Coordinates of C-alpha atoms in Angstrom, one line a residue:
M21 CA 53.1 -70.1 -21.6
N22 CA 49.7 -68.7 -22.6
S23 CA 50.4 -65.1 -23.7
K24 CA 48.0 -62.5 -22.4
L25 CA 48.6 -60.5 -25.7
P26 CA 49.1 -63.3 -28.3
D27 CA 48.4 -61.0 -31.3
V28 CA 50.8 -58.2 -30.2
G29 CA 54.3 -57.9 -31.6
T30 CA 56.9 -55.2 -31.4
T31 CA 55.3 -51.7 -31.8
I32 CA 55.6 -50.2 -35.3
F33 CA 57.5 -47.2 -33.8
S34 CA 60.3 -49.4 -32.5
V35 CA 60.4 -51.4 -35.8
M36 CA 60.7 -48.3 -38.0
S37 CA 63.2 -46.5 -35.7
A38 CA 65.4 -49.6 -35.6
M39 CA 65.2 -49.9 -39.4
A40 CA 66.1 -46.2 -39.8
S41 CA 69.1 -46.7 -37.6
E42 CA 70.1 -49.9 -39.4
C43 CA 69.8 -48.2 -42.8
G44 CA 71.1 -44.8 -41.9
A45 CA 67.7 -43.4 -43.0
I46 CA 66.3 -40.0 -41.9
N47 CA 63.9 -40.9 -39.2
L48 CA 60.5 -39.2 -39.8
S49 CA 58.7 -42.2 -38.4
Q50 CA 58.7 -42.2 -34.6
G51 CA 57.3 -39.0 -33.1
F52 CA 60.2 -37.4 -31.3
P53 CA 62.2 -34.2 -32.0
D54 CA 65.8 -34.1 -33.2
F55 CA 66.4 -30.8 -31.4
T56 CA 67.1 -30.0 -27.7
P57 CA 64.5 -28.6 -25.2
N58 CA 64.7 -25.1 -23.9
G59 CA 68.0 -24.5 -22.1
Y60 CA 66.3 -23.1 -19.0
L61 CA 64.4 -26.4 -18.6
L62 CA 67.6 -28.4 -18.8
D63 CA 69.3 -26.1 -16.4
R64 CA 66.5 -26.5 -13.9
L65 CA 66.7 -30.3 -14.2
S66 CA 70.3 -30.2 -13.4
H67 CA 69.8 -27.7 -10.5
H68 CA 67.1 -29.9 -8.9
A69 CA 69.1 -33.1 -9.4
Y70 CA 72.2 -31.5 -7.8
S71 CA 70.1 -29.9 -5.0
G72 CA 68.9 -33.3 -3.8
K73 CA 65.5 -33.7 -5.5
N74 CA 66.3 -37.3 -6.4
Q75 CA 64.1 -39.4 -4.2
Y76 CA 60.4 -40.4 -4.4
A77 CA 58.0 -37.6 -5.2
P78 CA 54.4 -37.8 -3.8
M79 CA 52.4 -40.4 -5.5
N80 CA 50.1 -37.9 -7.2
G81 CA 53.0 -35.5 -8.1
I82 CA 54.7 -32.6 -6.4
P83 CA 52.3 -29.8 -5.4
E84 CA 54.2 -27.1 -7.3
L85 CA 53.7 -29.0 -10.6
R86 CA 50.0 -29.9 -9.9
Q87 CA 49.3 -26.2 -9.1
A88 CA 51.1 -25.1 -12.3
I89 CA 49.0 -27.6 -14.3
A90 CA 45.8 -26.3 -12.8
R91 CA 46.8 -22.7 -13.7
L92 CA 47.7 -23.7 -17.3
T93 CA 44.3 -25.5 -17.7
Q94 CA 42.5 -22.4 -16.5
E95 CA 44.5 -20.2 -18.9
C96 CA 43.8 -22.5 -21.9
Y97 CA 40.3 -23.7 -21.3
G98 CA 38.7 -21.5 -18.6
R99 CA 38.2 -24.5 -16.3
A100 CA 39.1 -24.2 -12.6
I101 CA 40.9 -27.4 -11.6
N102 CA 41.5 -28.6 -8.0
S103 CA 45.2 -29.4 -8.0
D104 CA 44.9 -31.7 -5.0
T105 CA 42.0 -33.8 -6.0
E106 CA 41.9 -33.7 -9.9
V107 CA 45.5 -33.8 -11.1
T108 CA 47.8 -36.8 -11.1
L109 CA 51.3 -37.0 -12.6
A110 CA 52.2 -40.2 -14.4
S111 CA 55.3 -41.7 -16.0
G112 CA 54.3 -40.6 -19.5
A113 CA 50.9 -40.4 -21.2
T114 CA 51.1 -44.1 -22.1
E115 CA 51.1 -45.0 -18.4
A116 CA 48.2 -42.6 -17.7
L117 CA 46.2 -44.1 -20.6
F118 CA 46.9 -47.6 -19.3
V119 CA 45.9 -46.7 -15.7
A120 CA 42.7 -44.9 -16.8
I121 CA 41.6 -47.9 -18.8
Q122 CA 42.3 -50.3 -15.9
A123 CA 40.3 -48.0 -13.6
V124 CA 37.0 -48.3 -15.5
V125 CA 37.1 -51.4 -17.7
N126 CA 36.0 -54.6 -16.2
L127 CA 35.7 -58.2 -17.5
G128 CA 33.3 -58.3 -20.4
D129 CA 33.1 -54.5 -20.9
E130 CA 33.2 -53.1 -24.4
V131 CA 35.3 -50.1 -25.4
I132 CA 34.8 -48.0 -28.5
L133 CA 38.0 -47.1 -30.4
L134 CA 38.1 -44.8 -33.4
D135 CA 40.6 -46.2 -35.9
P136 CA 43.3 -45.3 -36.8
A137 CA 44.0 -45.5 -33.1
Y138 CA 47.2 -45.2 -31.1
D139 CA 48.5 -48.7 -30.6
S140 CA 48.6 -48.8 -26.8
Y141 CA 44.8 -48.5 -26.4
A142 CA 43.6 -52.0 -27.5
P143 CA 46.2 -54.0 -25.5
A144 CA 45.4 -52.1 -22.4
V145 CA 41.7 -52.9 -22.9
T146 CA 42.5 -56.6 -23.4
L147 CA 44.6 -56.7 -20.2
A148 CA 41.6 -55.2 -18.3
G149 CA 39.4 -58.0 -19.6
G150 CA 37.5 -55.9 -22.0
S151 CA 37.0 -56.0 -25.8
C152 CA 37.2 -53.3 -28.4
K153 CA 34.7 -52.1 -31.0
H154 CA 36.6 -50.5 -33.8
I155 CA 34.9 -47.7 -35.8
S156 CA 37.0 -46.7 -38.8
L157 CA 37.6 -43.1 -39.7
M158 CA 37.9 -43.0 -43.4
P159 CA 40.4 -41.1 -45.6
P160 CA 41.0 -38.5 -46.7
H161 CA 39.1 -36.4 -44.1
Y162 CA 38.9 -38.9 -41.2
H163 CA 35.8 -37.2 -39.8
P164 CA 34.0 -39.2 -37.1
D165 CA 30.5 -40.3 -38.0
W166 CA 28.7 -39.8 -34.7
Q167 CA 25.5 -41.7 -35.8
Q168 CA 27.7 -44.7 -36.6
I169 CA 29.5 -44.3 -33.3
E170 CA 26.3 -44.1 -31.3
A171 CA 24.9 -47.1 -33.2
A172 CA 27.9 -49.1 -32.0
V173 CA 27.0 -48.5 -28.3
S174 CA 25.5 -51.6 -26.6
A175 CA 24.5 -52.5 -23.1
K176 CA 28.1 -53.7 -22.6
T177 CA 29.7 -50.5 -23.7
R178 CA 31.6 -48.9 -20.8
L179 CA 34.1 -46.5 -22.4
I180 CA 35.0 -44.5 -25.5
I181 CA 38.5 -43.4 -26.2
V182 CA 39.1 -40.3 -28.3
N183 CA 42.2 -38.4 -29.4
S184 CA 42.3 -34.8 -30.5
P185 CA 44.5 -33.5 -32.0
H186 CA 44.7 -36.9 -33.6
N187 CA 47.7 -39.2 -34.0
P188 CA 48.2 -40.4 -36.7
T189 CA 45.8 -38.4 -39.0
A190 CA 46.6 -34.8 -37.8
T191 CA 42.9 -33.9 -37.6
V192 CA 41.3 -31.9 -34.8
F193 CA 37.8 -32.2 -33.3
S194 CA 35.5 -29.4 -34.1
D195 CA 33.1 -27.9 -31.5
D196 CA 30.3 -30.1 -33.1
D197 CA 32.5 -33.2 -32.5
W198 CA 33.0 -32.4 -28.8
L199 CA 29.2 -31.7 -28.4
A200 CA 28.3 -34.9 -30.2
L201 CA 30.7 -36.9 -28.0
A202 CA 29.3 -35.3 -24.9
N203 CA 25.8 -36.2 -26.0
V204 CA 26.6 -39.8 -26.7
A205 CA 28.6 -40.2 -23.4
E206 CA 25.9 -38.6 -21.3
K207 CA 23.0 -40.4 -23.0
H208 CA 24.5 -43.8 -22.7
E209 CA 26.3 -43.2 -19.4
L210 CA 29.8 -43.9 -20.8
F211 CA 33.2 -43.0 -19.4
V212 CA 35.5 -41.2 -21.8
I213 CA 39.3 -41.1 -22.1
S214 CA 40.4 -38.0 -24.0
D215 CA 43.9 -38.4 -25.2
E216 CA 45.1 -34.8 -25.6
V217 CA 48.9 -35.1 -25.6
Y218 CA 49.1 -32.8 -28.7
E219 CA 46.6 -30.3 -27.2
H220 CA 48.9 -27.3 -27.7
I221 CA 49.9 -28.1 -31.3
V222 CA 46.9 -26.8 -33.2
F223 CA 47.3 -24.7 -36.4
D224 CA 43.9 -23.8 -37.9
Q225 CA 41.6 -23.2 -35.0
A226 CA 41.7 -22.4 -31.2
R227 CA 42.9 -25.1 -28.8
N228 CA 40.0 -27.1 -27.5
S229 CA 39.5 -29.9 -25.0
A230 CA 37.0 -32.0 -23.0
H231 CA 37.7 -29.4 -20.3
R232 CA 35.4 -26.9 -22.1
Y233 CA 32.3 -29.1 -21.8
P234 CA 31.2 -29.6 -18.2
A235 CA 28.8 -32.5 -18.8
L236 CA 31.6 -34.3 -20.7
F237 CA 34.4 -33.5 -18.2
D238 CA 32.3 -35.0 -15.4
R239 CA 32.9 -38.5 -16.9
T240 CA 36.3 -38.0 -18.5
F241 CA 39.9 -38.7 -17.9
V242 CA 41.9 -36.1 -19.8
I243 CA 45.5 -37.3 -20.6
S244 CA 48.3 -34.9 -21.4
S245 CA 52.1 -35.0 -21.9
F246 CA 55.0 -32.7 -21.1
G247 CA 57.2 -34.8 -23.3
K248 CA 55.3 -33.6 -26.4
T249 CA 54.9 -30.0 -25.1
F250 CA 58.6 -29.4 -24.1
H251 CA 60.4 -31.6 -26.7
A252 CA 61.5 -34.1 -24.1
T253 CA 59.8 -37.4 -24.9
G254 CA 62.5 -39.3 -23.0
W255 CA 61.5 -37.8 -19.7
K256 CA 58.3 -39.8 -19.8
L257 CA 56.3 -37.2 -17.8
G258 CA 52.5 -37.0 -18.4
Y259 CA 49.5 -36.3 -16.3
C260 CA 45.8 -37.1 -15.9
I261 CA 43.1 -34.6 -15.0
A262 CA 39.8 -36.1 -13.9
P263 CA 37.0 -35.4 -11.5
P264 CA 37.7 -36.3 -7.9
A265 CA 35.8 -39.6 -7.9
L266 CA 37.6 -40.8 -11.1
S267 CA 41.0 -39.5 -9.8
V268 CA 40.6 -41.6 -6.7
E269 CA 40.2 -44.8 -8.8
F270 CA 43.0 -43.7 -11.1
R271 CA 45.4 -43.2 -8.2
K272 CA 44.5 -46.6 -6.7
I273 CA 46.0 -48.2 -9.8
H274 CA 48.8 -45.7 -10.6
Q275 CA 50.3 -46.3 -7.1
F276 CA 50.9 -49.9 -8.1
V277 CA 52.1 -49.3 -11.6
T278 CA 54.9 -46.7 -11.2
F279 CA 53.8 -45.1 -7.9
T280 CA 55.6 -41.9 -8.8
S281 CA 57.4 -40.2 -11.6
F282 CA 60.8 -38.6 -12.4
T283 CA 61.3 -36.3 -9.4
P284 CA 63.8 -33.7 -10.7
A285 CA 61.9 -33.4 -14.0
Q286 CA 58.7 -32.6 -12.0
Y287 CA 60.4 -29.6 -10.3
A288 CA 62.0 -28.5 -13.6
V289 CA 58.7 -28.6 -15.5
A290 CA 57.0 -26.7 -12.7
D291 CA 59.7 -24.0 -13.0
M292 CA 59.3 -23.9 -16.8
L293 CA 55.5 -23.5 -16.5
N294 CA 55.9 -20.7 -14.0
K295 CA 58.5 -18.8 -16.0
Y296 CA 57.9 -19.7 -19.6
S297 CA 54.2 -20.6 -20.0
D298 CA 54.3 -18.5 -23.2
E299 CA 56.3 -21.3 -24.8
V300 CA 53.3 -23.6 -24.3
H301 CA 51.0 -21.0 -25.8
G302 CA 53.3 -20.5 -28.8
L303 CA 53.7 -24.2 -29.6
G304 CA 51.2 -24.1 -32.4
D305 CA 53.1 -21.3 -34.2
F306 CA 56.4 -23.1 -33.5
Y307 CA 55.3 -26.3 -35.2
R308 CA 53.3 -24.5 -37.9
S309 CA 56.5 -23.2 -39.4
K310 CA 58.0 -26.7 -39.4
R311 CA 54.8 -28.1 -41.0
D312 CA 54.9 -25.5 -43.7
C313 CA 58.6 -26.0 -44.3
F314 CA 58.1 -29.7 -44.9
I315 CA 54.9 -29.5 -46.9
N316 CA 56.3 -26.7 -49.1
A317 CA 59.4 -28.7 -49.8
M318 CA 57.2 -31.6 -50.8
Q319 CA 55.3 -29.7 -53.5
T320 CA 57.4 -31.1 -56.3
S321 CA 57.1 -34.6 -55.1
R322 CA 54.6 -37.2 -56.4
F323 CA 53.2 -37.6 -52.9
A324 CA 49.8 -36.0 -52.3
M325 CA 50.0 -34.3 -48.9
L326 CA 46.9 -34.3 -46.8
P327 CA 46.0 -31.4 -44.5
S328 CA 47.6 -31.2 -41.1
A329 CA 45.4 -29.3 -38.6
G330 CA 47.3 -30.4 -35.5
T331 CA 50.0 -32.6 -33.9
Y332 CA 53.5 -32.7 -35.5
F333 CA 52.5 -35.2 -38.2
A334 CA 51.6 -35.0 -41.9
L335 CA 50.0 -37.7 -44.0
A336 CA 51.0 -38.4 -47.5
D337 CA 49.2 -40.5 -50.2
Y338 CA 51.8 -42.3 -52.3
S339 CA 49.3 -43.8 -54.9
A340 CA 51.1 -42.0 -57.7
I341 CA 54.4 -43.7 -56.8
S342 CA 53.7 -47.3 -55.9
D343 CA 51.0 -50.0 -55.8
K344 CA 52.7 -51.7 -52.8
N345 CA 50.9 -51.9 -49.4
D346 CA 51.9 -49.2 -46.9
V347 CA 54.0 -51.6 -44.7
D348 CA 56.1 -52.8 -47.7
F349 CA 56.3 -49.3 -49.1
C350 CA 57.6 -47.9 -45.8
E351 CA 60.3 -50.6 -45.7
E352 CA 61.3 -49.8 -49.3
L353 CA 61.3 -46.1 -48.4
A354 CA 63.7 -46.6 -45.5
R355 CA 66.0 -49.2 -47.1
E356 CA 66.2 -47.8 -50.7
H357 CA 65.5 -44.1 -50.4
G358 CA 66.8 -43.2 -47.0
V359 CA 63.6 -41.9 -45.2
A360 CA 61.7 -43.7 -42.5
A361 CA 57.9 -43.2 -42.2
I362 CA 55.0 -45.0 -40.5
P363 CA 52.4 -47.0 -42.4
L364 CA 48.8 -46.0 -41.5
S365 CA 47.2 -49.4 -41.8
V366 CA 48.8 -50.7 -38.6
F367 CA 46.6 -48.3 -36.6
Y368 CA 43.4 -50.0 -37.9
K369 CA 41.6 -53.2 -37.1
A370 CA 40.2 -53.3 -40.6
P371 CA 42.3 -50.9 -42.8
P372 CA 40.7 -49.1 -45.7
N373 CA 42.0 -49.6 -49.2
S374 CA 44.3 -46.6 -49.3
R375 CA 48.0 -45.9 -49.7
I376 CA 48.8 -43.4 -47.0
I377 CA 51.7 -43.0 -44.7
R378 CA 52.7 -40.7 -41.8
F379 CA 55.7 -38.4 -41.6
C380 CA 56.8 -36.6 -38.4
F381 CA 58.0 -33.0 -38.9
A382 CA 59.2 -32.4 -35.3
K383 CA 62.7 -32.0 -36.7
R384 CA 65.2 -29.3 -37.5
E385 CA 64.7 -27.5 -40.8
E386 CA 67.8 -29.0 -42.4
T387 CA 66.5 -32.5 -41.5
L388 CA 63.1 -31.8 -43.1
L389 CA 64.7 -30.3 -46.2
D390 CA 67.1 -33.2 -46.6
A391 CA 64.2 -35.7 -46.2
A392 CA 62.0 -33.8 -48.6
S393 CA 64.8 -33.8 -51.2
K394 CA 65.1 -37.6 -51.1
L395 CA 61.3 -38.0 -51.3
C396 CA 61.0 -35.6 -54.2
A397 CA 63.4 -37.8 -56.1
L398 CA 61.0 -40.8 -56.1

């Protein structure tokens, strides 16, 4: 058969997690915690499952959760959201990203991606009939060059996808970045997808979002994830906030992809937001302590640790250790040294000449210290 994605193989996250399992390596590759979510959240999941909340939820999500999302958005960013017309639950942020791309990208359209980019973006664009223009963010700072980005806009450009806090580089957009994005999008009449799944995990500045910029929000799908926020990635519960006209188009496609999402989890997360929203607001401090634990433990290693301003990832330059490319080095690291990481080059169309890998520090302290001990021995 003729593959619709002939150049796509198994995602690097699956590859490295499988290798970690095979080798018995500590898995600092795929971005999931090794600790349990809040007990109240788990109790409410059980409660709602046993009380009969096991059938289809409304296509756009239960009202209680959509209303809680609107309140949280108001608290965080000062933006009033209509929970009926602007909030849609999805089966994970990856589904929401896919649906948003399908909603606006047509045959022949161009989409601007800022590499290193999360690996689901480009295949979704291809499946929509579009093509990607890749703009590389360069190490060690990975700052977007907005003049370069604007110069890449053509008459065919339909969409730009941004991600802040950024996976995999752990950088965070400044106010100037958001304003520059708003200017480019408005000037060239582009749609925007703002991938904000790590929005609450920010360390060095206040949380920020496309929500704070009215001219930007009017043309933007903002994608978020409860899996990241509540340490429950396996629940696959995300959401999209977009203006009513964009939400209408989003829902047209969402209803034929998953239609609805994990019903008892929706009720449990609504309860969690209503009772423990302070856990959301404290997420930055929670992960800052884990970041500092890991980075401090790595100080005697030969890795050069790059700044981590947000997300639960940290980049490390291994130039002082090996001349191998990052894919081969990560395989060696897992198989011979017992720690699994992610090579950065796989997130680029045209990787720069660098030796940088990504570690996930969403782990228990003992896991981080054990991994750091192995890494410091290299």
